[in-house]
mmCIF file of C-alpha atoms in Angstrom:
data_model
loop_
_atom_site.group_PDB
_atom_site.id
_atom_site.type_symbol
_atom_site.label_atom_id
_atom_site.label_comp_id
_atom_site.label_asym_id
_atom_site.label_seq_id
_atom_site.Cartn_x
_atom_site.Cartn_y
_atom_site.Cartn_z
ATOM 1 C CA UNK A 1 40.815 0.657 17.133
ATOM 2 C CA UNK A 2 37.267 0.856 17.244
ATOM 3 C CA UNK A 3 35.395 2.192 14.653
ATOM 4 C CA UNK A 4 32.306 4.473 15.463
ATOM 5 C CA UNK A 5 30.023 5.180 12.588
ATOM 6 C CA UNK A 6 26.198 6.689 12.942
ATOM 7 C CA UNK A 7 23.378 4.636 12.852
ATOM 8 C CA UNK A 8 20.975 3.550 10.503
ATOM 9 C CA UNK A 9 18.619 6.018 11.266
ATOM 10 C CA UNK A 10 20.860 8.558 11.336
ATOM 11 C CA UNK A 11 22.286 7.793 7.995
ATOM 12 C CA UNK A 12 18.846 7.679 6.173
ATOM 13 C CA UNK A 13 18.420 11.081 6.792
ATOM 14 C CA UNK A 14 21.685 12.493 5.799
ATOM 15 C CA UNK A 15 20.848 10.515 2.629
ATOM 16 C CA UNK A 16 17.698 12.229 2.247
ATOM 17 C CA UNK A 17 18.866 15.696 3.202
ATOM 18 C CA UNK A 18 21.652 14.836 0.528
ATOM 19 C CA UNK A 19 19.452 13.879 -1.884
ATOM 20 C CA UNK A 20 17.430 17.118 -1.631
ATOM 21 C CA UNK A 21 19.677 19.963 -0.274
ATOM 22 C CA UNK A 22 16.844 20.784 1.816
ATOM 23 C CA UNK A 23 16.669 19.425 5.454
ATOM 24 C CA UNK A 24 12.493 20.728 5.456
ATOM 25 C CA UNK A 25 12.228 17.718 2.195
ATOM 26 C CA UNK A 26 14.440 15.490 3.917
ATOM 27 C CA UNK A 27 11.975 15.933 7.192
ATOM 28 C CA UNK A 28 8.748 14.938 5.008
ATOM 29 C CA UNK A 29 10.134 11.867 3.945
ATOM 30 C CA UNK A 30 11.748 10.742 6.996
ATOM 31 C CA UNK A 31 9.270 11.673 9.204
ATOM 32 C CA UNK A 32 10.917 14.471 11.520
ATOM 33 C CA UNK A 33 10.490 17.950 11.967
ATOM 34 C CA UNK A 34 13.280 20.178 9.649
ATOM 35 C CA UNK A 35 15.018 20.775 13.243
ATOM 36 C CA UNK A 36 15.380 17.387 13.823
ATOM 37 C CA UNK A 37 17.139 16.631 10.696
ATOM 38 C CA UNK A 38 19.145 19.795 11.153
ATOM 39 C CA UNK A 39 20.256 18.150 14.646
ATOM 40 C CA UNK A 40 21.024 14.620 13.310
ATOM 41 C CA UNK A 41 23.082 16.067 10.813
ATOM 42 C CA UNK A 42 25.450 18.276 13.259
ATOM 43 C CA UNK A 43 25.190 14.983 15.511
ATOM 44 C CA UNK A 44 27.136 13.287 12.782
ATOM 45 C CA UNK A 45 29.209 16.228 11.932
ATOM 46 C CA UNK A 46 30.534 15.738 15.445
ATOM 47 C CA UNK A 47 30.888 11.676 15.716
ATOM 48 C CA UNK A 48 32.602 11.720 12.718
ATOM 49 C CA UNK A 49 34.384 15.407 12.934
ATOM 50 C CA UNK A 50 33.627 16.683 9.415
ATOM 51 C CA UNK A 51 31.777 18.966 7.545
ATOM 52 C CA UNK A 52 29.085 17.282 5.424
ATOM 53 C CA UNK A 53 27.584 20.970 4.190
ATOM 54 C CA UNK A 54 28.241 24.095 3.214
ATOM 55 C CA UNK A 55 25.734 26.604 4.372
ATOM 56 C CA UNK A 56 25.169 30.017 2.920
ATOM 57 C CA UNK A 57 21.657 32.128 3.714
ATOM 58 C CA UNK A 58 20.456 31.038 0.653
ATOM 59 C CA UNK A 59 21.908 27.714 -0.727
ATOM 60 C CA UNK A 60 23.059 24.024 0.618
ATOM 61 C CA UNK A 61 25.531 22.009 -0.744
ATOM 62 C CA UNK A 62 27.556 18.889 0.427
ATOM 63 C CA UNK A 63 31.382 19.367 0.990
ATOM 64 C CA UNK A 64 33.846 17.178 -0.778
ATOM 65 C CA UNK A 65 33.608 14.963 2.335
ATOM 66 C CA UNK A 66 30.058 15.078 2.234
ATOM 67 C CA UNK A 67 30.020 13.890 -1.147
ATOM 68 C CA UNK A 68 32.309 11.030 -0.631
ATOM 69 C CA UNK A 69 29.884 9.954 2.614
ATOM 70 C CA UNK A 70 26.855 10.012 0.506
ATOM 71 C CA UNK A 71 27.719 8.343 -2.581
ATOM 72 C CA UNK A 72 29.135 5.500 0.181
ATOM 73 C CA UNK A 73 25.458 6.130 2.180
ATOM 74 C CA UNK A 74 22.955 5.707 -0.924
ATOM 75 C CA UNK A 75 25.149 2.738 -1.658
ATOM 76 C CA UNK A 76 24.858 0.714 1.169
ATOM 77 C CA UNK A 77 21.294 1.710 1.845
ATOM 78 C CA UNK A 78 20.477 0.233 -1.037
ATOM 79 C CA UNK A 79 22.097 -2.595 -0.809
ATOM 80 C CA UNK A 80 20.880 -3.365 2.512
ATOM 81 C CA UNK A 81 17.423 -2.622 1.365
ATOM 82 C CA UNK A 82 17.822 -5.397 -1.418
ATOM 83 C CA UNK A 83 19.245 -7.877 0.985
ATOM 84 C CA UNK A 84 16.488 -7.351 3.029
ATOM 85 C CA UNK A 85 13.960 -8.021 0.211
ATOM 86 C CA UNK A 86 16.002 -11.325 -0.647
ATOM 87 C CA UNK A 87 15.754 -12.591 3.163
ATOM 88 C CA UNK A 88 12.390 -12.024 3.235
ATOM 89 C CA UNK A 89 11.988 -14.532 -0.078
ATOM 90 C CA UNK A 90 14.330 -16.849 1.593
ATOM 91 C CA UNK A 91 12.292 -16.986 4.542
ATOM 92 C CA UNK A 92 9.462 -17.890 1.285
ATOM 93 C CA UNK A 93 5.456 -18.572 2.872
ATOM 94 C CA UNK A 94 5.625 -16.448 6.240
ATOM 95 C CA UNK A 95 3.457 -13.116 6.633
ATOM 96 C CA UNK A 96 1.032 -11.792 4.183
ATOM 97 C CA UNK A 97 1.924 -11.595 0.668
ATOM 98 C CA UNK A 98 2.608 -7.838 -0.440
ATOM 99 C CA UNK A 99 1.208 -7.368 -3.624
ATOM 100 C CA UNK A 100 0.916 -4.326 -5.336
ATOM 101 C CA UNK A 101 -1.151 -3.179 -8.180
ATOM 102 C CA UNK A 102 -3.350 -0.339 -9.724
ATOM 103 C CA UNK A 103 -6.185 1.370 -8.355
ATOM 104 C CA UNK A 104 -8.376 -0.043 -11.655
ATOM 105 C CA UNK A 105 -7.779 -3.148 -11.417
ATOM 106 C CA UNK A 106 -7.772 -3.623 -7.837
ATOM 107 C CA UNK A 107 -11.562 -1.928 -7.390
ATOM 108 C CA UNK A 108 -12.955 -3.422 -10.872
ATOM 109 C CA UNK A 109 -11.532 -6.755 -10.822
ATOM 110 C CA UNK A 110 -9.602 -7.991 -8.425
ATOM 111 C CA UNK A 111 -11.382 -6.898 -4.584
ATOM 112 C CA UNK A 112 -15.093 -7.779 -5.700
ATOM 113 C CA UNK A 113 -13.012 -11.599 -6.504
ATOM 114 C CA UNK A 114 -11.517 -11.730 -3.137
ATOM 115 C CA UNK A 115 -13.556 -13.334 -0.432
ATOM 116 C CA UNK A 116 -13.497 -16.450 -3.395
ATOM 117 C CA UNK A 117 -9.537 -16.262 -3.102
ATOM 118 C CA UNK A 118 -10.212 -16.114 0.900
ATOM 119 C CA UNK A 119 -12.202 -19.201 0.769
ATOM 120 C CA UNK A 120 -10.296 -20.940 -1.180
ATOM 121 C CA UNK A 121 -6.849 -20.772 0.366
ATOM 122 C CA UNK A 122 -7.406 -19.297 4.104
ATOM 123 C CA UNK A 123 -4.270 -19.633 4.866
ATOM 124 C CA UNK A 124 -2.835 -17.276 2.493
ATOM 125 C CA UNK A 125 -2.903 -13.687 3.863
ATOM 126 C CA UNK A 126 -3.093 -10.736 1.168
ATOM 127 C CA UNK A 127 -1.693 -7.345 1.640
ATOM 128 C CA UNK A 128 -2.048 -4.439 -0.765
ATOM 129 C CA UNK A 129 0.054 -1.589 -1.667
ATOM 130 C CA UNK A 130 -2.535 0.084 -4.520
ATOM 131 C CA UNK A 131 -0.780 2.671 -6.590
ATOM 132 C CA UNK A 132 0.017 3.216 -9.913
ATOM 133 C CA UNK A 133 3.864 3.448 -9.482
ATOM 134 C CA UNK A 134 5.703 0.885 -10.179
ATOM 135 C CA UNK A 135 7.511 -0.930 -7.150
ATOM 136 C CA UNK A 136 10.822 -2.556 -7.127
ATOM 137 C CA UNK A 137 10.212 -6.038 -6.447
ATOM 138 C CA UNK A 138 13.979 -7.244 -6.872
ATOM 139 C CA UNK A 139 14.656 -4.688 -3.671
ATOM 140 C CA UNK A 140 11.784 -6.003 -1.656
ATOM 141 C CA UNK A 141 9.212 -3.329 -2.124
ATOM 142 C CA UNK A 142 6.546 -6.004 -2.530
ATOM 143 C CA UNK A 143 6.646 -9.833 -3.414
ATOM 144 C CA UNK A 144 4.306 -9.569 -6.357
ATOM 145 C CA UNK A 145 2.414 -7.344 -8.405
ATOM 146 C CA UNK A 146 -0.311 -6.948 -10.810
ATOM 147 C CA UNK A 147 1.046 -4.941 -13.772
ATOM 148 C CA UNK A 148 -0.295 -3.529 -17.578
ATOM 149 C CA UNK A 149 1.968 -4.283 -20.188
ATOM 150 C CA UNK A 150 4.201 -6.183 -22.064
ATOM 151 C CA UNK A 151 5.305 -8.673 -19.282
ATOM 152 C CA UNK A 152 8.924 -7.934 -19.536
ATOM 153 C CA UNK A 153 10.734 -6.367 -16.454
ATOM 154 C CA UNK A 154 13.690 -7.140 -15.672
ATOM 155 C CA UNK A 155 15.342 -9.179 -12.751
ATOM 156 C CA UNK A 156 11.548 -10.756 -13.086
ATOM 157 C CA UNK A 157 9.069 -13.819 -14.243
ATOM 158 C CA UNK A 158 5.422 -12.274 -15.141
ATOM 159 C CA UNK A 159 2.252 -14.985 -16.019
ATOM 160 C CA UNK A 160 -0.255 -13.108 -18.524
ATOM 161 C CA UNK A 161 -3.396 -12.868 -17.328
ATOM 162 C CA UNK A 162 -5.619 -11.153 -19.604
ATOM 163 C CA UNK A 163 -5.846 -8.874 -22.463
ATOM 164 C CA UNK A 164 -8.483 -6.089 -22.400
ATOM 165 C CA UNK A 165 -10.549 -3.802 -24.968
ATOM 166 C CA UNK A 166 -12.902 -0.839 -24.422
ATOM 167 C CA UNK A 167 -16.540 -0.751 -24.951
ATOM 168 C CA UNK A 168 -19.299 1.598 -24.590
ATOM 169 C CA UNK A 169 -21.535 1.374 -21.534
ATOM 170 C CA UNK A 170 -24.259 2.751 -19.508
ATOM 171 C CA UNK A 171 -27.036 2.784 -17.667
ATOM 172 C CA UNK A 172 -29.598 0.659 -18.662
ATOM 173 C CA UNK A 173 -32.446 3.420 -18.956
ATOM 174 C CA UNK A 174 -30.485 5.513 -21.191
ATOM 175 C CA UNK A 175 -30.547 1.913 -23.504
ATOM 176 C CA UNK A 176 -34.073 1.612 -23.285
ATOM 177 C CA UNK A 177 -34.695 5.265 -24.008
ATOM 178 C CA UNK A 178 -35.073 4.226 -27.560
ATOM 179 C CA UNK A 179 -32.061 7.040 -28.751
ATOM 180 C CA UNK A 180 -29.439 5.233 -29.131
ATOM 181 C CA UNK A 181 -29.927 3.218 -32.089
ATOM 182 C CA UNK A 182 -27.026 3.269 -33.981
ATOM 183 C CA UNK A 183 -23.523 4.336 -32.799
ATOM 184 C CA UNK A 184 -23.639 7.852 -34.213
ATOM 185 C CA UNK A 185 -26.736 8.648 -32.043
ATOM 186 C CA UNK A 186 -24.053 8.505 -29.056
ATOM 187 C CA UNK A 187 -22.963 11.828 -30.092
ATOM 188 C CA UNK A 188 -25.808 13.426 -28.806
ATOM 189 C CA UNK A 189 -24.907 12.711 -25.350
ATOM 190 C CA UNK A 190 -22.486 13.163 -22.585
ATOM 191 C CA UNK A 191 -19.484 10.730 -23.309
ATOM 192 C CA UNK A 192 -16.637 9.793 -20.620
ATOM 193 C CA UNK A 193 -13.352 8.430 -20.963
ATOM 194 C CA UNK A 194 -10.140 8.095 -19.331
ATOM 195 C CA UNK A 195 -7.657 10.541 -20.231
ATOM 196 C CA UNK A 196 -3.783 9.078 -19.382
ATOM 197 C CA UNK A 197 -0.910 6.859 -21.121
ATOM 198 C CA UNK A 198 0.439 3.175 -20.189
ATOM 199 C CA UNK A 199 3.717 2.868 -21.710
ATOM 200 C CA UNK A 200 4.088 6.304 -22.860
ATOM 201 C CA UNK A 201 1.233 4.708 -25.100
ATOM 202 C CA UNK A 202 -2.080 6.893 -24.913
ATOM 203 C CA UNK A 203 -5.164 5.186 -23.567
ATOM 204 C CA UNK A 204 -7.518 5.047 -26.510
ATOM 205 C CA UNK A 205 -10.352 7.193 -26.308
ATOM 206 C CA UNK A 206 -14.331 8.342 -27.508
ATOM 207 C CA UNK A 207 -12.199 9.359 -31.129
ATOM 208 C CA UNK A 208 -10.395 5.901 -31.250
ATOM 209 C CA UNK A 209 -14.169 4.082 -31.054
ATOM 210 C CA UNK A 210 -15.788 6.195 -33.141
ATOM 211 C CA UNK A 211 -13.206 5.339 -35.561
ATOM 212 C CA UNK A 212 -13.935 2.014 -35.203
ATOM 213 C CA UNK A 213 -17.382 1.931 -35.371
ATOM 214 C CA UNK A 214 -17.238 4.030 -38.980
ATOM 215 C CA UNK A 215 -17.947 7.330 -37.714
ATOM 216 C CA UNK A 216 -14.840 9.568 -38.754
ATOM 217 C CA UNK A 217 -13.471 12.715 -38.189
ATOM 218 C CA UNK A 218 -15.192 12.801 -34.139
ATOM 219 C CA UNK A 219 -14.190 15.175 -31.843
ATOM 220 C CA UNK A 220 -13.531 13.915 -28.141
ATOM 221 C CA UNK A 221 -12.426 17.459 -26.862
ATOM 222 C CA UNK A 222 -16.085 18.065 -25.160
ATOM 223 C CA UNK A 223 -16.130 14.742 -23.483
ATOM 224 C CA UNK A 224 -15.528 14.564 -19.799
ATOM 225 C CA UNK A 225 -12.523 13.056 -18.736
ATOM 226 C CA UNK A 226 -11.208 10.951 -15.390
ATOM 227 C CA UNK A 227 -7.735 9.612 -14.599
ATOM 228 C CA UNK A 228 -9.171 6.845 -12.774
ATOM 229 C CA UNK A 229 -11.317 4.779 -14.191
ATOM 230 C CA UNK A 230 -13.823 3.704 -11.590
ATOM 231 C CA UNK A 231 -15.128 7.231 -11.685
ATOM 232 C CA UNK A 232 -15.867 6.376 -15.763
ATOM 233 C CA UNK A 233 -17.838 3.288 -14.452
ATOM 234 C CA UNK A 234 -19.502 5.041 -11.350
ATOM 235 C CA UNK A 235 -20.811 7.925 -13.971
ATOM 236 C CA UNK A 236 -22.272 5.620 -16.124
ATOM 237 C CA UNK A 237 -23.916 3.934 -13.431
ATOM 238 C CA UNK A 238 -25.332 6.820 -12.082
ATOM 239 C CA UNK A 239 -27.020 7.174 -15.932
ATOM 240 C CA UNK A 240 -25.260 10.829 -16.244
ATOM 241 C CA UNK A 241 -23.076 9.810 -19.106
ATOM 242 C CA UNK A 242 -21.881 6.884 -21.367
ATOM 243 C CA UNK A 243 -18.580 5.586 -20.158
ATOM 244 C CA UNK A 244 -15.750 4.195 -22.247
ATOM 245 C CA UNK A 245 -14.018 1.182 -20.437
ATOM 246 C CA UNK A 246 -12.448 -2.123 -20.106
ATOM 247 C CA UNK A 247 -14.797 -4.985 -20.923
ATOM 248 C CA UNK A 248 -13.197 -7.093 -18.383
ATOM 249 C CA UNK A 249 -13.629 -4.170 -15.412
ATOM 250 C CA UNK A 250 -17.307 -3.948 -15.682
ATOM 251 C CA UNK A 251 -18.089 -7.881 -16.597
ATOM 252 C CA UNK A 252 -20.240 -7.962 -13.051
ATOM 253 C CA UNK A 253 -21.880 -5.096 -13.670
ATOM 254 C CA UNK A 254 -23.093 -5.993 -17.090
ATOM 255 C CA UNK A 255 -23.837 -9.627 -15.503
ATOM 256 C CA UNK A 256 -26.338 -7.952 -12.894
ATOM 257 C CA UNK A 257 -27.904 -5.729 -15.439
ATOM 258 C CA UNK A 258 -26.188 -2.214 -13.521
ATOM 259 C CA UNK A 259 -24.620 -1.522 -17.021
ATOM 260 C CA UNK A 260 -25.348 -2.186 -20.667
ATOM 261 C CA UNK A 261 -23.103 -2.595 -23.264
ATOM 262 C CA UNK A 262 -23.851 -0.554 -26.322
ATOM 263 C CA UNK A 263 -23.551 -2.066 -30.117
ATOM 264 C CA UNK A 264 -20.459 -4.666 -30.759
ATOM 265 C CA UNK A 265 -17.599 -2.083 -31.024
ATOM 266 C CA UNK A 266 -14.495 -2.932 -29.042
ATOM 267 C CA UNK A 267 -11.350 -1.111 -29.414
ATOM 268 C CA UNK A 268 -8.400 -2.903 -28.172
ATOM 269 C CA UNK A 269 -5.843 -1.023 -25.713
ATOM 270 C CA UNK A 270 -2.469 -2.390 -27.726
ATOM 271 C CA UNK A 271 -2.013 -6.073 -28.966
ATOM 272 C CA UNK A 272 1.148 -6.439 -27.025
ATOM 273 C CA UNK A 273 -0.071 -5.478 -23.747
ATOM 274 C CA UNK A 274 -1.960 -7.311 -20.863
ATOM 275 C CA UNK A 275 -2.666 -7.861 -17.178
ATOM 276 C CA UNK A 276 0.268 -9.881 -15.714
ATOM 277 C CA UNK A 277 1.074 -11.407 -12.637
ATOM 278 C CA UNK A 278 4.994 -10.579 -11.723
ATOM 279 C CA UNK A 279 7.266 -11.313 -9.022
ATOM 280 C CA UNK A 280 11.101 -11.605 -8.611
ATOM 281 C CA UNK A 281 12.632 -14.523 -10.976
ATOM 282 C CA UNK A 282 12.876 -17.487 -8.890
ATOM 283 C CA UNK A 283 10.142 -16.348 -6.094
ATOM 284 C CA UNK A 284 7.225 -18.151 -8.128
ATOM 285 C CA UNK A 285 7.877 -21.551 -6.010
ATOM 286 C CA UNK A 286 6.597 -19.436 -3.094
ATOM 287 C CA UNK A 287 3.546 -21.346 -1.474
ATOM 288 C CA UNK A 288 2.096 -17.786 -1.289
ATOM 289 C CA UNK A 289 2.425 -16.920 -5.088
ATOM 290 C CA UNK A 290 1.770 -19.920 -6.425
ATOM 291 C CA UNK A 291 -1.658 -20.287 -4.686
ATOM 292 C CA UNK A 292 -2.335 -16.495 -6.011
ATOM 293 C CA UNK A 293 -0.983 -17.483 -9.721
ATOM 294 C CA UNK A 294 -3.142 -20.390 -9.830
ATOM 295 C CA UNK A 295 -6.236 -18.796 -8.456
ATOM 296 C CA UNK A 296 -5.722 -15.888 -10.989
ATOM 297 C CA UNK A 297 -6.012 -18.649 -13.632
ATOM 298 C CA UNK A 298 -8.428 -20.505 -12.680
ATOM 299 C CA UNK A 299 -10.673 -16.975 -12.202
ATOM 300 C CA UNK A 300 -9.815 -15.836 -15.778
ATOM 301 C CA UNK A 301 -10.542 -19.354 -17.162
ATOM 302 C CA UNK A 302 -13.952 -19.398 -15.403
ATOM 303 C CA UNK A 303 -14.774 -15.548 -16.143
ATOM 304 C CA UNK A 304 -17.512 -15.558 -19.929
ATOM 305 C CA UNK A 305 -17.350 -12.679 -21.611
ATOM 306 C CA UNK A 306 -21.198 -10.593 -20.960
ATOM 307 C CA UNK A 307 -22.990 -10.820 -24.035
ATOM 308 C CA UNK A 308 -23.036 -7.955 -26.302
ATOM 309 C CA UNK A 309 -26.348 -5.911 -25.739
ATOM 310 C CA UNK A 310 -27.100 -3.599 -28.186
ATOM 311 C CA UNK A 311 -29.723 -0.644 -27.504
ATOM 312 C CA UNK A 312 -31.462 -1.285 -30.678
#
């Protein structure tokens, strides 16, 4: 007897509308319109002669049998959507390489770097998923990724890069103004920082350096704040403010003289976190990755901390 069962397409979005009880949810992340989805769905009502919902003017809800179809549907999506990840690594060194990674590090460290990695292995083809949320490499979302942490993540193998620290910085006028002598003399100007967490950790802040430079009880709450951290950099270049960020971010900057760095305070982000290069355990004997890993390397061996300029 033959077996007739809907088709891929058709199943992703009863698993979305599923997933939301809303077909006008379901459309946005499928990619219809909300009748379209509405259609599909009675379309598979029909093939399969069952109700999957129970309408009311004011409610959805999946039927018993809709249950049962997509607890069975989220299932094998999923598992199709691994497999797929796991051919593409056993296919290993065809296509670009997907990697993903965060907006800071990918516009204050990593692009300016990349015509070097382009020279140096042109037969390597990069391409970048920039976000901030973390992808699921052991499903195929991406075959590496640049990640802040700890280096642990499960189903993985992560190389550590780099540690980082914050330091004051800005434009090199303000430093030759001849008002910034000491650290406490910062408090008479406009300070910026990053305002967010990294492993429900919070990102330290104007307080957590004026702590460490021996100024106590300082109040951050009248400091500007940015979730990204290139627009921290880009106001301090512009000489509006004095920016609080990651030595290792601005390292070209401060080599071409666009930023200074202000007195010898660093404060470090955590001890147990870094920059890390991770990709799914066994993946790292991919020609692709391992040309990335060891250009990494070789680009934080070569990289000198900027000296420490002090406005004095």
């Amino acid at each position: 007897m033959k077996r007739v069962l809907p088709g891929t397409r058709a199943l992703r979005t009863f698993e979305a509308a599923a997933r939301h009880l809303n077909f006008t949810r379901a459309a946005d992340e499928v990619g219809l319109s909300a009748a379209a989805v509405s259609h599909q769905i009675r379309e598979m009502e029909d093939q399969l002669d069952i109700v999957l919902f129970a309408r009311t003017s004011r409610s959805m809800r999946l039927t018993p049998a809709g249950e049962r179809l997509y607890q069975a549907t989220s299932a094998a999506l999923e598992s199709l959507h691994r497999a797929a990840g796991e051919a593409r690594r056993l296919q290993g060194g065809a296509g670009p390489l997907r990697l993903t990674l965060g907006p800071r590090f990918a516009t204050n460290w990593l692009l300016p770097r990349l015509p070097a990695f382009q020279a140096a292995y042109p037969g390597v083809r990069l391409s970048f998923d920039v976000t901030d949320e973390l992808r699921d490499l052991d499903a195929g979302d991406a075959d590496a990724a640049i990640r802040f942490g700890a280096g642990r993540y499960r189903g993985t193998e992560s190389v550590r890069l780099f540690g980082t620290e914050l330091v004051a910085v800005c434009h090199p006028s303000l430093a030759a103004g001849g008002a910034l002598r000491e650290p406490r003399d910062l408090q008479g100007f406009t300070l910026c920082h990053v305002a967010c967490e990294t492993g429900g950790r919070a990102w330290p802040r104007w307080r957590d350096w004026m702590a460490a430079a021996g100024i106590a009880g300082f109040e951050d709450a009248g400091c500007m704040t940015f979730e990204d951290s290139s627009h921290v950099v880009q106001a301090a270049m512009d000489g509006g403010a004095i920016g609080l960020v990651e030595l290792p971010m601005v390292a070209r900057e401060l080599d071409e003289g666009r930023l200074v760095r202000l007195f010898g305070v660093a404060v470090p982000v955590t001890d147990d976190f870094a920059y890390h290069l991770v990709h799914p355990a066994g993946a790292g004997q991919d020609p692709r990755i391992a040309a990335l890993r060891d250009w990494l390397q070789s680009q934080v061996r070569a990289a000198m901390p900027p000296d420490t300029l002090s406005a004095a």
